[in-house]
Coordinates of C-alpha atoms in Angstrom, one line a residue:
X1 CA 27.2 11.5 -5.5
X2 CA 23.5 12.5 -6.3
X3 CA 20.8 11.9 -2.9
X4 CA 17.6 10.2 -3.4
X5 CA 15.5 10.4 -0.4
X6 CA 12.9 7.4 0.1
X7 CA 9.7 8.2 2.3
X8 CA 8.4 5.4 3.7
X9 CA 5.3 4.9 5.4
X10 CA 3.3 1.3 6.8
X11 CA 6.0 -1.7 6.9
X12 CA 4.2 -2.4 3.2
X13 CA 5.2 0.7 1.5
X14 CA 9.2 0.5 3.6
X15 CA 9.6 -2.8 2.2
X16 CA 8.6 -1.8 -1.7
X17 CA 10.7 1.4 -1.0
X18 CA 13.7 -0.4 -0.1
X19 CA 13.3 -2.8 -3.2
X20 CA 13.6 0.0 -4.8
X21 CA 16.4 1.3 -3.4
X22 CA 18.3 -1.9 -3.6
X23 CA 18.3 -1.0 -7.7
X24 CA 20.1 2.3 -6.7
X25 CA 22.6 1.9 -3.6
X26 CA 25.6 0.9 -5.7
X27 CA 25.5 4.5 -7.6
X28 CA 23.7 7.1 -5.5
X29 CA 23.4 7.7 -1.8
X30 CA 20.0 6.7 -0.4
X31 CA 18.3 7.7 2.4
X32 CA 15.0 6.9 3.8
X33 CA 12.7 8.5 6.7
X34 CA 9.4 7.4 7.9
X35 CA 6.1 9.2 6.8
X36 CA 6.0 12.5 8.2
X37 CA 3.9 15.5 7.9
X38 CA 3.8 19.6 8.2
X39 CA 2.2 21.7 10.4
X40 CA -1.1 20.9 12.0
X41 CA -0.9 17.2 11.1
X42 CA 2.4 17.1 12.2
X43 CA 1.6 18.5 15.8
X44 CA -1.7 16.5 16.1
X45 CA 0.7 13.3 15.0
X46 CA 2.9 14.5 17.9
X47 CA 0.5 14.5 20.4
X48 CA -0.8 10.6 19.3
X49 CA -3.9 10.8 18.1
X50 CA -3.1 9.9 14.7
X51 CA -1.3 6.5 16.0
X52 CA -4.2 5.0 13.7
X53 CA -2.4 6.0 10.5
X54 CA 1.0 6.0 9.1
X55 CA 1.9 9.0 11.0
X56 CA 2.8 7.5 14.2
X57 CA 1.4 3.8 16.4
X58 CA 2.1 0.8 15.3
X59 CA 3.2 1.7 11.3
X60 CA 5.8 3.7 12.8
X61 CA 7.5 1.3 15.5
X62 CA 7.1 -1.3 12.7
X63 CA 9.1 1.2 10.3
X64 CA 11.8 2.4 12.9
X65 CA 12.3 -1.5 13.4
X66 CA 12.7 -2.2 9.7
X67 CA 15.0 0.4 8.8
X68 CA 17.3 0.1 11.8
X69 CA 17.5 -4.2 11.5
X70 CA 18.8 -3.4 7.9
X71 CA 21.2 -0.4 8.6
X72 CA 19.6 2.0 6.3
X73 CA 20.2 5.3 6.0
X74 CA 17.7 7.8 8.2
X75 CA 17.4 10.8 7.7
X76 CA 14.1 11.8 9.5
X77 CA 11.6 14.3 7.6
X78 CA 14.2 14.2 5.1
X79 CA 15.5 17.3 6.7
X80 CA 19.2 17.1 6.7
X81 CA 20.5 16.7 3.2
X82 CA 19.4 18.6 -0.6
X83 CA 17.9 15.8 -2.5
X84 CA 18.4 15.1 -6.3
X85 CA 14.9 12.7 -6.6
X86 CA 12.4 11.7 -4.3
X87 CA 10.5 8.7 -4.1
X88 CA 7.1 8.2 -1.7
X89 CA 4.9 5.7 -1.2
X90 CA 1.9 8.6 -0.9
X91 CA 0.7 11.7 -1.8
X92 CA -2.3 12.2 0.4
X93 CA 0.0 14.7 2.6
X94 CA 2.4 16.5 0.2
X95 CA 5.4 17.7 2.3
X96 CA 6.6 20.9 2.5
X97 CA 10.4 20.4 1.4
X98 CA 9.8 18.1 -1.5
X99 CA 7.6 20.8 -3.6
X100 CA 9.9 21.5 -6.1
X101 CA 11.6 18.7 -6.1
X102 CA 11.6 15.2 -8.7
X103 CA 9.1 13.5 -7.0
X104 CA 8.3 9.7 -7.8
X105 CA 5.1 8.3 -6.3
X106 CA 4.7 4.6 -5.9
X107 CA 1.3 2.8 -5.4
X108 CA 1.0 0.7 -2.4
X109 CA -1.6 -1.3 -3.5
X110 CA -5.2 -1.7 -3.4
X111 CA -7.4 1.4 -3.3
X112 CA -10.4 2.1 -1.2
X113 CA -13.8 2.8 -2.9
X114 CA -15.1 5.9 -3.9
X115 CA -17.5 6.2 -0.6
X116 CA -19.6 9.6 0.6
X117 CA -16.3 11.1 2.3
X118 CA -14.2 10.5 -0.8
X119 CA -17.2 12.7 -2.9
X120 CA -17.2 15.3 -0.3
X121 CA -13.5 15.6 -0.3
X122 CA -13.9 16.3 -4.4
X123 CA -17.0 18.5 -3.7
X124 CA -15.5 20.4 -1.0
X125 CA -12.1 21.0 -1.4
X126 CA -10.7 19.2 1.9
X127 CA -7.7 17.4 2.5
X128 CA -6.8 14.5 0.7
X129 CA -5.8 12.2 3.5
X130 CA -9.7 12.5 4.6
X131 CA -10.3 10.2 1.7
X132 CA -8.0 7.7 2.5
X133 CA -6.5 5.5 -0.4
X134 CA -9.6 6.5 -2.5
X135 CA -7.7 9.7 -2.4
X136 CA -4.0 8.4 -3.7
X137 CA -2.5 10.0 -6.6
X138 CA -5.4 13.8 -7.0
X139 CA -2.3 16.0 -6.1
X140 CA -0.7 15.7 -9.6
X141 CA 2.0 17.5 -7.9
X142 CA 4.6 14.4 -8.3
X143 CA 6.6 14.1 -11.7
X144 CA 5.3 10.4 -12.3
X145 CA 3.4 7.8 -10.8
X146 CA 4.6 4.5 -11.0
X147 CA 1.1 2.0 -11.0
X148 CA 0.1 -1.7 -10.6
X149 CA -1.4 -2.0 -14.0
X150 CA -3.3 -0.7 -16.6
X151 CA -6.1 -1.2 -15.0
X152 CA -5.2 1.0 -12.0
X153 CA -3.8 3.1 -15.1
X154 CA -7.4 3.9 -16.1
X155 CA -8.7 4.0 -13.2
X156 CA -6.7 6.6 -11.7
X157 CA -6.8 9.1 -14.9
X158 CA -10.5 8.5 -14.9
X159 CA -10.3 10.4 -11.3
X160 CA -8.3 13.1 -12.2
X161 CA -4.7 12.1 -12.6
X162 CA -2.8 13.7 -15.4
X163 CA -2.6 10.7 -17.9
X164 CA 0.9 11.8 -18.9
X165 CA 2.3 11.0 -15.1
X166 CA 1.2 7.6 -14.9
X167 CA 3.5 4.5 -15.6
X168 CA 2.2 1.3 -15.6
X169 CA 5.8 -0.8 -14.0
X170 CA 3.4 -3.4 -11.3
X171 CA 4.6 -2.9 -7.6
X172 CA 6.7 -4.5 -5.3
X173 CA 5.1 -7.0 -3.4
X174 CA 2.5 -8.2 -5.9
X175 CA 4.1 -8.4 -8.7
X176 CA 4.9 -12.3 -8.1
X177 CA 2.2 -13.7 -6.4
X178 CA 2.4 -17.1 -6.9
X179 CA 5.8 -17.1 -4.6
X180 CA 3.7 -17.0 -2.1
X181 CA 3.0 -20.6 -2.6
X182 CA 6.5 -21.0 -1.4
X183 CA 6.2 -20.7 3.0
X184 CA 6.4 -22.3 6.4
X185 CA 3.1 -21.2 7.6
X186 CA 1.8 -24.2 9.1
X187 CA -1.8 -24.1 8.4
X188 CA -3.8 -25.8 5.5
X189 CA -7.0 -25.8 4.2
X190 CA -8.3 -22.7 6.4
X191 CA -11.0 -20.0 5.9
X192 CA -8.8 -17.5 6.1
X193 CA -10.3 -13.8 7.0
X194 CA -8.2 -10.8 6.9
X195 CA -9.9 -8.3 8.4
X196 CA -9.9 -4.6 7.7
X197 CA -9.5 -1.1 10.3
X198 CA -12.6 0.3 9.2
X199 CA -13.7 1.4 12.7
X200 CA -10.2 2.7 13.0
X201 CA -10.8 5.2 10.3
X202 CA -13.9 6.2 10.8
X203 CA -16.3 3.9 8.4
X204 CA -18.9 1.6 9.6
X205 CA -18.3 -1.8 10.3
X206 CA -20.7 -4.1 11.9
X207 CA -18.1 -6.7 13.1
X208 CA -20.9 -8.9 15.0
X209 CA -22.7 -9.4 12.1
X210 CA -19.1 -9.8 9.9
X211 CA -17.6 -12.3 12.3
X212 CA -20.9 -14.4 12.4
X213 CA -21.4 -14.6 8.6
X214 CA -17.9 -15.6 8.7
X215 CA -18.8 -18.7 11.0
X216 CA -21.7 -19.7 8.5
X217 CA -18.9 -19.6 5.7
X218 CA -16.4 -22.0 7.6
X219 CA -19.5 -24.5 8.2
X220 CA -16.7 -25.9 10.8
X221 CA -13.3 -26.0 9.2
X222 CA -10.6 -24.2 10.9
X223 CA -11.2 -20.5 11.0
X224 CA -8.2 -18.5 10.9
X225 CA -8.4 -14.4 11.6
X226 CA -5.5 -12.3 10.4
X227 CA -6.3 -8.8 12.0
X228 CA -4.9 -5.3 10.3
X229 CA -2.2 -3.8 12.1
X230 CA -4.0 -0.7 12.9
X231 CA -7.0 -2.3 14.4
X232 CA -7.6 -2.3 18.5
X233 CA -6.4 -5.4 18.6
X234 CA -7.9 -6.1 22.2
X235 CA -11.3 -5.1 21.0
X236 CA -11.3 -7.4 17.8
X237 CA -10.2 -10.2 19.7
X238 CA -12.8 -9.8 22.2
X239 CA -15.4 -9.8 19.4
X240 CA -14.2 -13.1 17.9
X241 CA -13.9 -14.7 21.1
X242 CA -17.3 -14.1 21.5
X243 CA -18.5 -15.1 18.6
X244 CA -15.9 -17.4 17.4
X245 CA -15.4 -19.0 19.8
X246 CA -13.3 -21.9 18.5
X247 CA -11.0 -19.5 15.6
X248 CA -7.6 -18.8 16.2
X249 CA -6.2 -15.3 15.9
X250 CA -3.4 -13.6 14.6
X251 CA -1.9 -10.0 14.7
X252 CA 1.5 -10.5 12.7
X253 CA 2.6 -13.0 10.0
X254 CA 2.6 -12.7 6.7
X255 CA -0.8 -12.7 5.5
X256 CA 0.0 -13.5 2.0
X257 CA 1.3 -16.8 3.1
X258 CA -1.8 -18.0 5.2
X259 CA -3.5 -16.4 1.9
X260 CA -1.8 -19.3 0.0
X261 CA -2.2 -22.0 2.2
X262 CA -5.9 -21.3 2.9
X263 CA -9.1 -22.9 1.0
X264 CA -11.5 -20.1 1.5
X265 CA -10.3 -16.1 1.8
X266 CA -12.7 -13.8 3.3
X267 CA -11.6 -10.4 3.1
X268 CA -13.3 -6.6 4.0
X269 CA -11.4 -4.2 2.1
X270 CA -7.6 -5.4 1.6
X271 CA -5.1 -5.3 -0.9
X272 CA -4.6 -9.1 0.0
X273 CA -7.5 -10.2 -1.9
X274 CA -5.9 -9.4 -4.9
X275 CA -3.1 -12.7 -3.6
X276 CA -6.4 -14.5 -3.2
X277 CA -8.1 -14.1 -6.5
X278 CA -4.9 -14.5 -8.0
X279 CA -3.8 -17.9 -6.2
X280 CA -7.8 -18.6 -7.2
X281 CA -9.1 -19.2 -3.7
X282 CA -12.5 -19.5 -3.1
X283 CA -13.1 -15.6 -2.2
X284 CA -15.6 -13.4 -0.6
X285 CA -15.3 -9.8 -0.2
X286 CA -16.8 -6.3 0.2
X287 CA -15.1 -5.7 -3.0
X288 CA -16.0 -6.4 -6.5
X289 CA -14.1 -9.4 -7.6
X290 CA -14.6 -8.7 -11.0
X291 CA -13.4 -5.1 -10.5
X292 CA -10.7 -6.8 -9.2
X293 CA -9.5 -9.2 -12.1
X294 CA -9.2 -5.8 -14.2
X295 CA -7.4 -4.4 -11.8
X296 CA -5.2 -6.9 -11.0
X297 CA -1.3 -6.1 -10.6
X298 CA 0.6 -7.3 -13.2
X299 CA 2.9 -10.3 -12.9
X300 CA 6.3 -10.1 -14.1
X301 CA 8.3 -12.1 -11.8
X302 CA 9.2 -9.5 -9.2
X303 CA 10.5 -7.0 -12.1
X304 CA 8.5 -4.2 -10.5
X305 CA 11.4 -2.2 -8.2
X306 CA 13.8 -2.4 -10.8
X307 CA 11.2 -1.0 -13.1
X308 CA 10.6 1.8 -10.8
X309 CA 14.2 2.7 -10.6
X310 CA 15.1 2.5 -14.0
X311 CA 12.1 5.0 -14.4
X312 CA 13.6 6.8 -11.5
X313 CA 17.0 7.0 -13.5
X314 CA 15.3 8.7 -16.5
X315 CA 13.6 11.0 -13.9
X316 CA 16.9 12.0 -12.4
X317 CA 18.8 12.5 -15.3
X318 CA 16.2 14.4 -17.5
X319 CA 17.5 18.4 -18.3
X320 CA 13.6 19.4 -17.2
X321 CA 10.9 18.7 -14.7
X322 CA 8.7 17.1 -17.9
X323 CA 7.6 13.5 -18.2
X324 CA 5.5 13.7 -21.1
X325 CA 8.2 12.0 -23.3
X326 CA 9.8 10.0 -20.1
X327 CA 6.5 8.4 -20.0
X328 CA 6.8 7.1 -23.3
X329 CA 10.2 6.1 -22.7
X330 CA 8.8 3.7 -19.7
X331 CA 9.3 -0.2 -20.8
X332 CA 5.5 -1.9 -19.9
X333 CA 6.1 -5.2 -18.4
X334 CA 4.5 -7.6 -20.4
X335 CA 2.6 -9.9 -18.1
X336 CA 3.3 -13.6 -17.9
X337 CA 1.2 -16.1 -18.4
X338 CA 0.1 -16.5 -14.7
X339 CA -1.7 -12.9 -14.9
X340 CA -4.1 -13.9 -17.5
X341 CA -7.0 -14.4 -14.4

């Protein structure tokens, strides 16, 4: 039986990966490890001090968690069986033992803007992962790269990517947004804001200022903060306490749903203001919202995994490492009337 390894990576990217997977199980053996890295990186994740990313902290735990509570298949760094096809959910740090290799990269989801570190990675030659999402998809060392839309299509040939490795299939997760409609989260009519780990990776972020603009916007409903999992929680907490006073706070739950039960979004710079434009919430954001609208996922009723591994099929079985025809090949969801935003 042909391996497929699946590398994971926040509890985002595991979940899409094992939609994926679920496509695949009955015919090939999957396995899946957490993100991992080589060499420096890997011995400067070892030591903690990249807890902050993928590589280790919170992401991690919440990984381990997910993959043990649904008996999955480890195998860590991916070290321990030859692989036939690999799927990953980034390229930012291209591992060692999956160079050579029928690599299938999956966009998580939104994708950061193209800020002063993100020019100077370009300018300068530096590692990818400096860049951060803004980053995703410049190795071109991956055999295709399955994207949310043909927006992101564009947008990610326009920065380099070799137009004849991207698929346009949407993504798990936000490929059926209106679901989200469909939840037990017990608030209604919030101003919802889902904050963003700037601080944590090294951008500016004048919370203060954020958290009071947010009070002006509430103008007294019920203010609801959803924090990012890699943010110093105790820190952020502190900061609305201060000076918002009367909000409540959350670390987990499913942001999406509070999304869809909310009145008003505010968001900094998350993938979950795509659910918000999309669910047409009153919306404000560092991001352009009509950027936004042409970037928006596709909607095809949750299609998206078993459009990825059906691409994945034609990847595995193709005599040669070329995807110039197997991109043609590559069904393009038509999107349903809900996309039309």
């Amino acid at each position: 039986m042909k391996k497929i390894l699946f590398i994971c990576g926040s509890l985002n990217q595991t979940t899409q990966m094992h939609q994926i997977a679920q496509h695949l199980m009955d015919r090939y053996d999957c396995y899946f490890t957490p993100y991992y890295a080589d060499g420096v990186e890997n011995l400067v994740a070892k030591m903690g001090w990249l807890d902050f990313t993928v590589l280790g902290g919170r992401h991690r735990r919440e990984t381990d968690d997910y993959l043990q509570r649904n008996r999955l298949q480890v195998d860590l760094r991916g070290e321990e069986q030859e692989y036939d096809l690999i799927f990953t959910c980034s390229d930012l740090i291209y591992q060692k033992n999956i160079r050579n290799k029928r690599v299938i990269l999956v966009q998580e989801g939104i994708t950061e803007p193209e800020g002063f570190v993100y020019k100077l990675v370009r300018w300068l030659g530096l590692p990818r992962y400096l860049a951060n999402t803004a980053a995703n998809g410049l190795s071109n060392a991956y055999d295709l790269f399955c994207v949310a839309s043909e927006g992101y299509a564009e947008h990610f040939i326009r920065k380099g990517v070799k137009p004849e490795k991207v698929a346009v299939t949407g993504i798990p997760n936000f490929d059926h947004i209106t679901h989200f409609r469909e939840n037990d989260f017990p608030m209604h009519d919030h101003v919802l804001v889902v904050t963003s780990p700037l601080r944590e990776t090294f951008r500016l972020d004048d919370r203060v200022s954020f958290i009071k603009r947010c009070v002006e916007i509430a103008r007294g409903r019920d203010l609801v903060f959803k924090l990012h999992p890699l943010e110093n929680a105790p820190r952020a907490i502190r900061e609305i306490s201060q000076h918002a006073p009367e909000a409540t706070t959350f670390t987990h739950g499913n942001v999406s749903h509070m999304i869809a039960n909310a009145a008003v979004v505010i968001t900094q710079q998350s993938t979950s203001t795509f659910v918000a434009v999309a669910l047409g919430k009153e919306v404000y954001s560092y991001l352009k919202l009509a950027e936004l609208r042409r970037l928006m996922p596709i909607q095809n009723g949750g299609t998206s995994a078993a459009q990825i591994a059906t691409t994945g099929l034609r990847i595995l079985n193709a005599p040669e490492r070329s995807t110039s025809r197997l991109r043609e090949k590559v069904n393009r969801p038509q999107a349903l009337p809900e996309n039309r935003y």
